Coordinates of C-alpha atoms in Angstrom, one line a residue:
Chain A
M165 CA 46.9 144.1 44.7
A166 CA 47.0 144.0 40.9
D167 CA 48.8 140.9 39.7
F168 CA 50.8 142.9 37.2
S169 CA 52.3 146.2 38.4
I170 CA 55.3 148.4 38.2
N171 CA 57.2 149.9 41.2
I172 CA 59.0 153.1 40.6
L173 CA 62.1 153.0 42.8
G174 CA 63.8 156.0 41.1
C175 CA 62.8 158.4 38.3
G176 CA 65.4 161.1 38.4
S177 CA 68.1 161.6 35.8
A178 CA 71.9 161.8 35.9
L179 CA 72.2 164.2 38.9
P180 CA 70.4 162.8 41.9
T181 CA 68.5 165.4 44.0
T182 CA 66.7 165.4 47.3
R183 CA 63.5 164.9 45.3
H184 CA 64.4 162.2 42.8
L185 CA 66.7 159.2 42.7
A186 CA 68.5 157.5 39.9
T187 CA 66.5 155.2 37.6
S188 CA 65.2 151.9 38.7
Q189 CA 61.9 150.0 38.5
V190 CA 60.6 146.6 39.5
V191 CA 58.0 144.9 37.4
D192 CA 55.9 142.6 39.6
L193 CA 54.0 139.9 37.7
R194 CA 52.2 137.6 40.2
D195 CA 54.9 138.1 42.8
K196 CA 57.8 137.3 40.4
L197 CA 60.0 140.4 40.1
Y198 CA 61.9 141.8 37.1
M199 CA 64.1 144.8 37.6
I200 CA 64.6 147.5 35.0
D201 CA 67.8 149.5 35.5
C202 CA 69.6 149.8 38.8
G203 CA 70.9 153.2 39.6
E204 CA 72.8 154.0 42.8
G205 CA 70.7 153.6 45.9
T206 CA 68.3 151.0 44.3
Q207 CA 68.8 148.4 47.1
V208 CA 67.9 151.0 49.7
Q209 CA 64.8 151.9 47.8
M210 CA 63.9 148.2 47.6
R211 CA 64.0 148.1 51.4
N212 CA 62.0 151.3 51.7
M213 CA 59.3 150.0 49.3
R214 CA 59.5 146.5 50.8
V215 CA 60.3 144.8 47.5
R216 CA 61.5 141.3 48.3
F217 CA 65.0 140.6 47.2
G218 CA 64.4 136.9 47.0
R219 CA 61.8 137.3 44.3
L220 CA 64.1 139.0 41.9
A221 CA 65.2 136.8 39.0
H222 CA 66.0 139.0 36.1
I223 CA 67.6 142.5 35.7
F224 CA 67.3 144.4 32.5
I225 CA 69.7 147.3 31.9
S226 CA 68.8 149.9 29.3
H227 CA 72.3 151.4 28.8
L228 CA 75.6 152.0 30.4
H229 CA 75.2 155.4 32.0
G230 CA 75.9 155.5 35.7
D231 CA 72.5 156.6 36.7
H232 CA 71.1 153.4 35.2
C233 CA 73.6 150.8 36.6
F234 CA 75.7 152.1 39.5
G235 CA 73.5 150.2 42.0
L236 CA 74.3 146.8 40.5
P237 CA 77.5 146.0 42.5
G238 CA 75.8 146.8 45.8
L239 CA 72.6 144.9 45.0
I240 CA 74.5 141.8 43.8
S241 CA 76.7 141.9 46.9
T242 CA 73.6 142.2 49.1
L243 CA 71.9 139.2 47.4
G244 CA 75.1 137.2 48.1
M245 CA 75.0 138.2 51.8
L246 CA 71.3 137.3 52.0
G247 CA 72.3 133.8 51.0
R248 CA 70.9 133.7 47.5
T249 CA 71.7 130.5 45.6
G250 CA 69.6 130.8 42.4
E251 CA 71.1 132.3 39.3
L252 CA 70.5 135.9 38.5
V253 CA 70.4 137.0 34.9
V254 CA 71.5 140.4 33.9
H255 CA 70.3 141.4 30.4
G256 CA 71.7 144.5 28.6
P257 CA 74.1 145.9 26.1
K258 CA 77.4 144.0 26.0
E259 CA 79.2 146.7 28.0
V260 CA 77.3 145.8 31.1
E261 CA 79.5 142.7 31.4
T262 CA 82.6 144.7 30.6
Y263 CA 81.7 146.9 33.6
L264 CA 80.5 144.3 36.1
R265 CA 82.9 141.4 35.7
P266 CA 86.0 143.1 37.1
V267 CA 84.0 144.7 39.9
M268 CA 82.5 141.3 40.8
D269 CA 86.0 139.7 40.6
L270 CA 87.2 142.1 43.3
F271 CA 84.1 142.2 45.5
C272 CA 82.0 139.1 45.0
R273 CA 84.5 136.2 45.5
G274 CA 82.9 133.2 47.2
M275 CA 79.3 134.2 46.4
E276 CA 77.0 131.2 46.2
F277 CA 75.0 132.2 43.2
D278 CA 75.9 132.8 39.5
V279 CA 75.4 136.0 37.7
R280 CA 74.7 135.2 34.0
F281 CA 75.0 138.0 31.4
N282 CA 72.7 138.0 28.4
T283 CA 73.8 140.4 25.7
V284 CA 71.0 142.3 24.2
D285 CA 71.3 143.7 20.7
T286 CA 70.1 147.3 21.3
R287 CA 69.6 147.9 17.6
S288 CA 66.9 145.3 17.0
H289 CA 63.4 144.6 18.3
S290 CA 63.9 141.0 19.5
L291 CA 63.0 138.6 22.2
V292 CA 65.3 139.0 25.2
M293 CA 63.8 136.5 27.7
E294 CA 60.7 134.4 28.2
D295 CA 59.4 132.3 31.0
R296 CA 56.0 130.7 31.7
S297 CA 54.1 134.0 32.2
L298 CA 56.0 136.6 30.4
S299 CA 58.0 137.5 27.3
V300 CA 60.4 140.5 27.3
W301 CA 61.4 142.2 24.0
S302 CA 64.0 144.9 23.3
I303 CA 62.9 148.3 22.0
P304 CA 65.7 150.1 20.1
L305 CA 66.1 153.6 21.4
K306 CA 68.0 156.7 20.2
H307 CA 70.5 157.9 22.8
R308 CA 74.1 159.0 22.9
I309 CA 75.3 155.4 23.5
P310 CA 73.7 152.0 22.7
T311 CA 70.4 151.9 24.5
C312 CA 67.2 149.9 24.4
G313 CA 63.9 149.9 26.2
Y314 CA 62.0 146.8 27.2
L315 CA 58.5 145.6 26.4
F316 CA 57.0 143.2 29.0
A317 CA 54.2 141.1 27.4
E318 CA 52.2 138.9 29.6
K319 CA 51.4 135.5 28.1
P320 CA 47.8 134.5 27.5
K321 CA 46.4 132.9 30.7
E322 CA 44.3 129.8 30.9
A323 CA 40.5 130.2 30.9
H324 CA 38.7 129.9 34.2
I325 CA 36.7 126.7 34.7
I326 CA 33.0 127.3 35.6
R327 CA 32.9 124.8 38.5
E328 CA 29.0 124.4 38.4
M329 CA 29.1 123.4 34.8
T330 CA 32.0 120.8 35.0
D331 CA 30.2 119.4 38.1
F332 CA 26.9 119.1 36.2
Y333 CA 28.6 117.3 33.3
Q334 CA 30.7 115.2 35.7
V335 CA 33.9 116.2 33.8
P336 CA 36.8 114.0 35.1
V337 CA 39.8 115.9 36.7
R338 CA 42.1 114.6 33.9
C339 CA 40.2 116.6 31.3
M340 CA 40.4 119.9 33.1
K341 CA 43.8 120.9 31.7
D342 CA 42.7 120.6 28.1
I343 CA 39.4 122.4 28.9
K344 CA 41.3 125.3 30.4
Q345 CA 43.3 125.5 27.2
G346 CA 40.2 125.7 25.0
Q347 CA 39.1 122.2 24.2
D348 CA 35.5 121.1 24.2
Y349 CA 34.4 118.2 26.4
V350 CA 32.9 115.0 25.0
T351 CA 30.7 113.1 27.5
P352 CA 30.9 109.2 27.7
E353 CA 27.6 109.3 25.7
G354 CA 29.3 111.2 22.9
E355 CA 27.6 114.6 23.5
V356 CA 29.9 117.5 22.7
I357 CA 29.9 120.3 25.3
P358 CA 31.3 123.4 23.8
N359 CA 34.2 124.9 25.7
A360 CA 32.4 128.3 26.0
R361 CA 29.8 126.6 28.2
L362 CA 32.5 125.3 30.6
T363 CA 34.8 128.2 30.9
R364 CA 35.0 132.0 31.3
P365 CA 37.7 133.6 29.2
A366 CA 40.9 134.6 31.0
A367 CA 41.7 138.3 31.2
T368 CA 43.3 139.7 28.1
P369 CA 47.1 139.6 28.5
K370 CA 48.6 143.0 29.3
R371 CA 51.7 144.8 28.1
Y372 CA 54.1 147.3 29.6
A373 CA 56.7 149.3 27.7
F374 CA 59.7 151.0 29.3
C375 CA 61.4 153.7 27.1
S376 CA 64.3 155.5 28.8
D377 CA 66.6 157.2 27.8
T378 CA 65.7 158.3 24.3
A379 CA 65.5 161.2 21.9
Y380 CA 62.1 161.7 20.3
N381 CA 61.9 158.6 18.2
R382 CA 58.8 157.8 16.2
S383 CA 60.2 154.4 15.1
I384 CA 59.2 152.9 18.4
I385 CA 55.5 153.6 17.8
P386 CA 54.7 150.3 15.9
I387 CA 56.5 148.3 18.7
I388 CA 54.6 149.9 21.6
E389 CA 51.3 150.3 19.8
G390 CA 48.3 149.9 22.2
V391 CA 50.3 148.9 25.3
D392 CA 48.4 149.1 28.6
L393 CA 51.1 151.2 30.2
L394 CA 54.0 153.2 28.7
Y395 CA 56.8 154.7 30.8
H396 CA 58.5 157.3 28.6
E397 CA 61.3 159.5 29.7
A398 CA 60.5 163.3 29.9
T399 CA 63.8 164.8 30.9
F400 CA 63.0 168.3 29.8
A401 CA 60.2 170.9 29.5
E402 CA 59.4 172.4 26.1
C403 CA 61.5 175.5 26.8
D404 CA 64.5 173.3 26.9
L405 CA 63.8 171.5 23.6
A406 CA 67.2 172.5 22.2
R407 CA 68.9 170.9 25.2
A408 CA 66.8 167.8 24.8
K409 CA 67.9 167.4 21.1
E410 CA 71.5 168.0 22.0
T411 CA 71.6 165.3 24.8
F412 CA 69.3 162.8 23.0
H413 CA 66.5 163.1 25.5
S414 CA 62.8 163.9 25.2
T415 CA 60.5 166.6 26.4
A416 CA 57.3 165.8 28.3
R417 CA 55.3 166.9 25.2
Q418 CA 57.3 164.6 23.0
A419 CA 56.7 161.7 25.4
A420 CA 53.0 162.4 25.2
E421 CA 53.0 162.6 21.4
I422 CA 54.6 159.2 21.2
A423 CA 51.9 157.9 23.7
R424 CA 49.1 159.5 21.7
D425 CA 50.3 158.3 18.3
A426 CA 50.9 154.8 19.6
Q427 CA 47.5 154.8 21.2
V428 CA 48.7 153.5 24.4
K429 CA 46.2 153.2 27.2
R430 CA 48.1 155.0 29.9
L431 CA 51.4 157.0 30.1
V432 CA 53.7 157.6 33.0
I433 CA 56.6 160.0 32.6
G434 CA 59.9 160.3 34.5
H435 CA 63.7 160.8 34.2
Y436 CA 63.3 164.5 35.1
S437 CA 66.3 166.8 34.8
A438 CA 67.6 168.1 38.2
R439 CA 67.0 171.6 36.9
Y440 CA 63.3 171.5 37.6
D441 CA 62.3 172.0 41.3
D442 CA 58.6 171.9 40.2
L443 CA 57.3 169.5 37.6
T444 CA 54.0 171.2 37.1
D445 CA 55.0 172.5 33.6
L446 CA 56.2 169.1 32.5
H447 CA 53.0 167.6 33.6
R448 CA 50.8 170.2 32.0
E449 CA 52.7 170.0 28.7
A450 CA 52.2 166.2 28.6
E451 CA 48.6 166.4 29.7
A452 CA 47.8 168.9 26.8
V453 CA 48.7 166.1 24.3
F454 CA 47.8 163.0 26.3
P455 CA 45.2 163.7 29.0
G456 CA 45.6 161.6 32.2
T457 CA 49.4 161.4 31.9
I458 CA 50.8 160.1 35.2
L459 CA 53.6 162.1 36.7
G460 CA 56.0 159.3 37.9
N461 CA 57.4 159.6 41.4
E462 CA 59.5 157.5 43.8
G463 CA 57.5 155.0 45.7
M464 CA 54.6 154.7 43.2
V465 CA 53.1 151.3 42.4
I466 CA 51.1 151.4 39.2
P467 CA 48.9 148.6 37.9
V468 CA 49.6 147.7 34.3
Chain B
M961 CA 79.2 176.5 63.7
A962 CA 82.3 174.7 65.0
D963 CA 85.2 175.2 62.7
F964 CA 86.2 171.5 62.9
S965 CA 83.3 168.9 62.8
I966 CA 82.4 165.6 61.3
N967 CA 79.2 164.9 59.3
I968 CA 77.9 161.3 59.6
L969 CA 76.4 160.5 56.2
G970 CA 76.1 156.8 56.8
C971 CA 76.9 154.5 59.8
G972 CA 75.4 151.2 58.9
S973 CA 77.3 148.1 57.9
A974 CA 77.4 145.8 54.9
L975 CA 73.6 145.3 54.6
P976 CA 71.9 148.7 54.2
T977 CA 68.6 148.9 56.1
T978 CA 65.8 151.5 56.2
R979 CA 67.5 152.8 59.4
H980 CA 71.2 153.0 58.4
L981 CA 73.1 153.7 55.2
A982 CA 76.6 152.5 54.1
T983 CA 79.6 154.2 55.7
S984 CA 80.6 157.7 54.8
Q985 CA 81.6 160.8 56.7
V986 CA 82.7 164.3 55.8
V987 CA 85.2 166.0 58.0
D988 CA 84.7 169.8 57.8
L989 CA 87.7 171.9 58.8
R990 CA 86.9 175.6 58.3
D991 CA 84.8 174.8 55.2
K992 CA 87.3 172.6 53.5
L993 CA 85.8 169.1 53.2
Y994 CA 87.6 165.7 53.5
M995 CA 85.5 162.6 52.9
I996 CA 86.1 159.3 54.7
D997 CA 84.7 156.3 52.9
C998 CA 82.0 156.5 50.3
G999 CA 79.4 153.8 50.4
E1000 CA 76.5 153.5 48.0
G1001 CA 74.2 156.5 48.3
T1002 CA 76.8 158.9 49.7
Q1003 CA 76.1 161.6 47.0
V1004 CA 72.4 161.6 47.8
Q1005 CA 73.2 161.9 51.5
M1006 CA 75.5 164.9 50.7
R1007 CA 72.4 166.5 49.1
N1008 CA 70.2 165.7 52.0
M1009 CA 72.8 167.1 54.5
R1010 CA 73.6 170.1 52.2
V1011 CA 77.3 169.2 52.1
R1012 CA 78.8 171.3 49.3
F1013 CA 80.3 169.1 46.5
G1014 CA 82.7 171.9 45.4
R1015 CA 84.4 172.0 48.8
L1016 CA 85.6 168.4 48.6
A1017 CA 89.3 168.0 47.9
H1018 CA 90.3 164.6 49.4
I1019 CA 88.6 161.2 49.8
F1020 CA 90.1 158.7 52.2
I1021 CA 89.1 155.0 51.8
S1022 CA 89.5 152.6 54.7
H1023 CA 89.3 149.4 52.7
L1024 CA 87.9 147.7 49.7
H1025 CA 84.5 146.4 50.9
G1026 CA 81.6 147.6 48.9
D1027 CA 79.8 149.3 51.8
H1028 CA 82.8 151.6 52.1
C1029 CA 83.4 152.5 48.4
F1030 CA 80.5 151.7 46.1
G1031 CA 79.4 155.3 46.1
L1032 CA 82.7 156.5 44.5
P1033 CA 81.8 156.1 40.8
G1034 CA 78.5 158.0 41.2
L1035 CA 80.1 160.8 43.3
I1036 CA 83.0 161.2 40.8
S1037 CA 80.5 161.3 37.8
T1038 CA 78.4 163.9 39.6
L1039 CA 81.5 166.1 40.3
G1040 CA 82.2 165.9 36.6
M1041 CA 78.7 166.9 35.7
L1042 CA 78.8 169.8 38.1
G1043 CA 81.7 171.2 36.2
R1044 CA 84.6 170.5 38.6
T1045 CA 88.0 171.3 37.3
G1046 CA 90.3 170.9 40.3
E1047 CA 92.0 167.7 41.1
L1048 CA 90.4 165.2 43.4
V1049 CA 92.8 163.0 45.4
V1050 CA 91.6 159.5 46.5
H1051 CA 93.7 158.0 49.3
G1052 CA 93.4 154.4 50.1
P1053 CA 94.8 150.8 49.8
K1054 CA 96.2 150.1 46.3
E1055 CA 93.1 148.1 45.4
V1056 CA 91.0 151.3 45.3
E1057 CA 92.7 152.2 42.0
T1058 CA 92.4 148.6 40.7
Y1059 CA 88.6 149.0 41.3
L1060 CA 88.1 152.5 40.1
R1061 CA 90.3 152.9 37.0
P1062 CA 88.4 150.6 34.7
V1063 CA 85.0 151.9 35.9
M1064 CA 86.2 155.5 35.3
D1065 CA 87.5 154.5 31.8
L1066 CA 84.0 153.3 31.0
F1067 CA 82.0 156.1 32.5
C1068 CA 84.1 159.2 33.0
R1069 CA 85.6 159.9 29.6
G1070 CA 85.9 163.6 28.9
M1071 CA 85.7 164.6 32.5
E1072 CA 87.4 168.0 33.1
F1073 CA 89.2 167.1 36.3
D1074 CA 91.8 164.6 37.3
V1075 CA 91.4 161.9 39.9
R1076 CA 94.8 161.1 41.5
F1077 CA 95.2 158.0 43.5
N1078 CA 97.5 158.1 46.5
T1079 CA 98.3 154.6 47.7
V1080 CA 98.2 154.2 51.5
D1081 CA 100.2 151.5 53.3
T1082 CA 97.6 150.1 55.6
R1083 CA 100.2 148.3 57.7
S1084 CA 102.0 151.4 58.9
H1085 CA 101.1 154.6 60.9
S1086 CA 102.4 157.2 58.5
L1087 CA 101.6 160.6 57.0
V1088 CA 99.0 160.3 54.2
M1089 CA 98.4 163.9 53.4
E1090 CA 99.0 167.4 54.7
D1091 CA 97.9 170.8 53.7
R1092 CA 98.1 174.2 55.4
S1093 CA 95.6 173.4 58.2
L1094 CA 95.7 169.7 58.6
S1095 CA 97.7 166.5 58.5
V1096 CA 96.2 163.1 58.0
W1097 CA 97.8 159.9 59.3
S1098 CA 97.0 156.3 58.6
I1099 CA 96.0 154.0 61.5
P1100 CA 96.7 150.3 60.8
L1101 CA 93.5 148.3 61.6
K1102 CA 92.8 144.5 61.9
H1103 CA 90.2 143.4 59.4
R1104 CA 89.6 140.6 56.9
I1105 CA 91.4 142.6 54.1
P1106 CA 94.0 145.4 54.2
T1107 CA 92.3 148.2 56.2
C1108 CA 93.3 151.5 57.9
G1109 CA 91.7 154.2 59.8
Y1110 CA 92.6 157.9 59.6
L1111 CA 93.8 160.4 62.1
F1112 CA 93.0 164.0 61.3
A1113 CA 95.3 166.3 63.2
E1114 CA 94.7 170.1 63.0
K1115 CA 97.9 172.1 62.7
P1116 CA 98.7 174.7 65.3
K1117 CA 96.9 177.9 64.5
E1118 CA 98.5 181.4 64.7
A1119 CA 98.0 183.4 67.9
H1120 CA 95.4 186.1 68.0
I1121 CA 96.6 189.7 67.8
I1122 CA 95.4 191.9 70.7
R1123 CA 94.5 194.9 68.5
E1124 CA 94.5 197.5 71.4
M1125 CA 98.1 196.5 72.3
T1126 CA 99.5 196.6 68.7
D1127 CA 97.8 200.0 68.2
F1128 CA 99.3 201.3 71.5
Y1129 CA 102.8 200.3 70.4
Q1130 CA 102.1 201.4 66.8
V1131 CA 103.3 198.0 65.4
P1132 CA 103.6 198.3 61.6
V1133 CA 101.5 195.9 59.5
R1134 CA 104.6 194.2 58.1
C1135 CA 105.5 192.9 61.5
M1136 CA 102.1 191.3 62.3
K1137 CA 102.8 188.0 60.6
D1138 CA 105.9 187.4 62.7
I1139 CA 104.0 188.4 65.9
K1140 CA 101.2 186.0 65.1
Q1141 CA 103.8 183.3 64.9
G1142 CA 105.3 184.1 68.3
Q1143 CA 108.0 186.7 67.8
D1144 CA 108.4 189.6 70.2
Y1145 CA 108.2 193.2 68.9
V1146 CA 111.1 195.6 69.1
T1147 CA 110.1 199.3 68.9
P1148 CA 112.2 201.8 66.9
E1149 CA 113.5 202.9 70.3
G1150 CA 114.8 199.4 70.9
E1151 CA 112.3 198.5 73.6
V1152 CA 111.4 194.7 73.4
I1153 CA 107.6 194.1 73.8
P1154 CA 107.2 190.4 74.8
N1155 CA 104.9 188.4 72.4
A1156 CA 102.6 187.4 75.3
R1157 CA 101.6 191.1 75.8
L1158 CA 100.6 191.4 72.1
T1159 CA 98.7 188.2 71.5
R1160 CA 96.3 185.7 72.9
P1161 CA 97.2 182.1 72.3
A1162 CA 95.3 180.2 69.6
A1163 CA 93.0 177.4 70.6
T1164 CA 94.8 174.0 71.0
P1165 CA 94.8 172.1 67.8
K1166 CA 92.3 169.2 67.7
R1167 CA 92.4 165.7 66.6
Y1168 CA 89.8 163.2 65.2
A1169 CA 90.4 159.5 64.7
F1170 CA 88.2 157.3 62.5
C1171 CA 88.6 153.6 63.1
S1172 CA 86.4 151.3 61.0
D1173 CA 86.3 148.4 60.2
T1174 CA 88.4 146.6 62.8
A1175 CA 88.6 143.8 65.2
Y1176 CA 89.4 144.7 68.9
N1177 CA 92.9 145.9 68.4
R1178 CA 94.8 147.5 71.3
S1179 CA 97.8 148.4 69.1
I1180 CA 95.9 151.5 67.9
I1181 CA 95.8 152.9 71.5
P1182 CA 99.2 154.8 71.3
I1183 CA 98.2 156.3 68.0
I1184 CA 94.8 157.7 69.0
E1185 CA 95.8 158.5 72.6
G1186 CA 94.0 161.6 73.9
V1187 CA 92.2 162.5 70.6
D1188 CA 89.3 164.9 71.0
L1189 CA 86.9 162.6 69.2
L1190 CA 87.1 159.0 68.2
Y1191 CA 84.7 157.2 65.8
H1192 CA 85.1 153.5 66.5
E1193 CA 83.1 150.8 64.8
A1194 CA 80.7 148.8 67.1
T1195 CA 79.2 146.3 64.7
F1196 CA 78.0 143.9 67.4
A1197 CA 76.5 143.7 70.9
E1198 CA 78.3 141.7 73.5
C1199 CA 76.0 138.7 73.0
D1200 CA 77.4 138.4 69.5
L1201 CA 81.1 138.6 70.5
A1202 CA 81.9 135.3 68.8
R1203 CA 80.5 136.7 65.5
A1204 CA 82.5 139.8 66.0
K1205 CA 85.8 137.8 66.4
E1206 CA 84.9 135.7 63.4
T1207 CA 84.3 138.6 61.1
F1208 CA 87.0 140.9 62.5
H1209 CA 84.6 143.4 63.9
S1210 CA 84.2 144.9 67.4
T1211 CA 81.5 145.0 69.9
A1212 CA 80.3 148.3 71.4
R1213 CA 81.9 147.4 74.7
Q1214 CA 85.3 146.8 73.0
A1215 CA 85.0 150.2 71.2
A1216 CA 84.4 151.8 74.6
E1217 CA 87.4 149.9 76.1
I1218 CA 89.7 151.3 73.4
A1219 CA 88.3 154.8 74.0
R1220 CA 88.8 154.5 77.8
D1221 CA 92.3 153.1 77.6
A1222 CA 93.4 155.6 75.0
Q1223 CA 91.9 158.4 77.2
V1224 CA 90.1 160.0 74.3
K1225 CA 87.8 162.9 75.1
R1226 CA 84.7 161.7 73.3
L1227 CA 83.6 158.5 71.6
V1228 CA 81.0 158.1 68.8
I1229 CA 80.1 154.5 67.7
G1230 CA 78.7 153.3 64.4
H1231 CA 78.8 150.6 61.7
Y1232 CA 75.9 148.7 63.3
S1233 CA 75.0 145.3 62.1
A1234 CA 71.6 145.1 60.3
R1235 CA 70.5 142.5 62.8
Y1236 CA 69.7 145.1 65.5
D1237 CA 66.4 147.0 65.1
D1238 CA 67.1 148.7 68.4
L1239 CA 70.6 150.0 69.4
T1240 CA 69.8 150.5 73.1
D1241 CA 71.8 147.5 74.2
L1242 CA 74.9 148.6 72.2
H1243 CA 74.6 152.1 73.6
R1244 CA 74.3 150.8 77.2
E1245 CA 77.2 148.4 76.8
A1246 CA 79.4 151.2 75.6
E1247 CA 78.2 153.7 78.2
A1248 CA 79.0 151.2 81.0
V1249 CA 82.7 151.5 80.0
F1250 CA 82.9 154.9 78.5
P1251 CA 80.2 157.2 79.9
G1252 CA 78.9 159.8 77.4
T1253 CA 79.4 157.6 74.4
I1254 CA 77.6 159.1 71.4
L1255 CA 75.4 156.7 69.4
G1256 CA 76.2 157.8 65.8
N1257 CA 73.4 158.3 63.4
E1258 CA 72.8 159.5 59.9
G1259 CA 72.6 163.3 59.6
M1260 CA 74.6 164.0 62.8
V1261 CA 77.1 166.8 62.8
I1262 CA 79.5 166.5 65.7
P1263 CA 82.1 169.2 66.6
V1264 CA 85.6 167.7 67.2

């Protein structure tokens, strides 16, 4: 198991089909779970994919269209019935609270945990949340209503101790923490042992960007530049470009252009319109611009 | 195909599992569809079971627990996207409107059809709706919040014309309607042809009763007496009788006792607690009291 991965619970668009469900993903960073969007049916998909409800601490909502948030009341009720006590934080545009508060007042009385709303300014690229291992940033998107994507940036990890070397120099346990964070070791005799001789560098921190829903929008390129994995919506095929413009969505080719120009390492597409029974064209159109494009699908677990 | 049947979209209880979904059924009477309850995921189940969205005219909500109504916003949005123009009537306790109005104000602006709320008094057995072919009555149930079941009573159908006889007597077309409704025919010569010689009686009208969620409640027996099909909740097995009482639910055995004492023709049980991986015990306990009990399951289509 990769220690940083995304689970695709749903990657359909507004109309659910028998092939694709409404949008939801779970980012798994060393067993701590962060949900992005929560369309209808998300809690059932969590069961199907064996995503553990108890590990979920934060939910990030991109925008207030039903296919991105109608699963919230059911998920929150279920967390209550499962005996959750720890706070749940829901990040998103301010309308998320306008929607959820009255529903929770009707259905979630007596629940033993708090739901805290953190309003995200969808027009700015700013820090939304950070904890020990991760920081999450908003990505302003261009859609029919206030919408933002989210950038998940792993924090630098501590270096790995080379046990043979610290044993050889008889480094006391109390010095280990500093050494992991890059300090040299000075022996009781005054000899300086350079940090590089005692540690192996930690893996480079990884970054994941979620961008859905959005029109073709080149202003996100500097924000997502070089990310290890980009999920970009690809609602339409090139033949429906006019419809994409009209509805503030992207084509698969446009998603790939953003990925190519932002020099991301890998691209996964999703949010497919219900009009396509077969996604071969969308995949081919993206591949022509960004070879290796991953065609997102329900149930996929993708390492970042 | 039977011309009066029920489609079980979901027959789980509050916690959805990988085996059972939240409550929803569609009653199909000669291709006109009536939904009972609409838990999360109902619209996806409609797709899976090929239930036609356009045929749906009325939705009946039993009570305001999430597993019986969290699918409404998604279903209503989808009907809007599919271009519906005809009114949709949502029948249920008054809290249904309290819940849905603000959600629709946020998500359903510009929709081209009206949603009309019809408040049902859950404490009385009264007529909720009728159209040409059907009347629907409330069934007061005993649950933690105001709750009612629904009795679907087919209206008497017209008798079938015996074509050979009407040809023989040269009955004019304009008289057919009266004959179907039971009148005799008088020939131009004044001869009275008794109706029984011109028609075959129509099939006896059928009745279906939906009773979920409810504690063991013998006061419903006179209302559902002799129905062709009864769906009765059976959340718990007999070993969890105490829990059933506490939560105002029934055991499978209690469901069967109600069915037996109301002399219904057939019984289907559902609304199973998530605690049972295997429903053999529930089925056996019901069968011991009411032989032939049908163990409800997702995807079942049962003729009334």
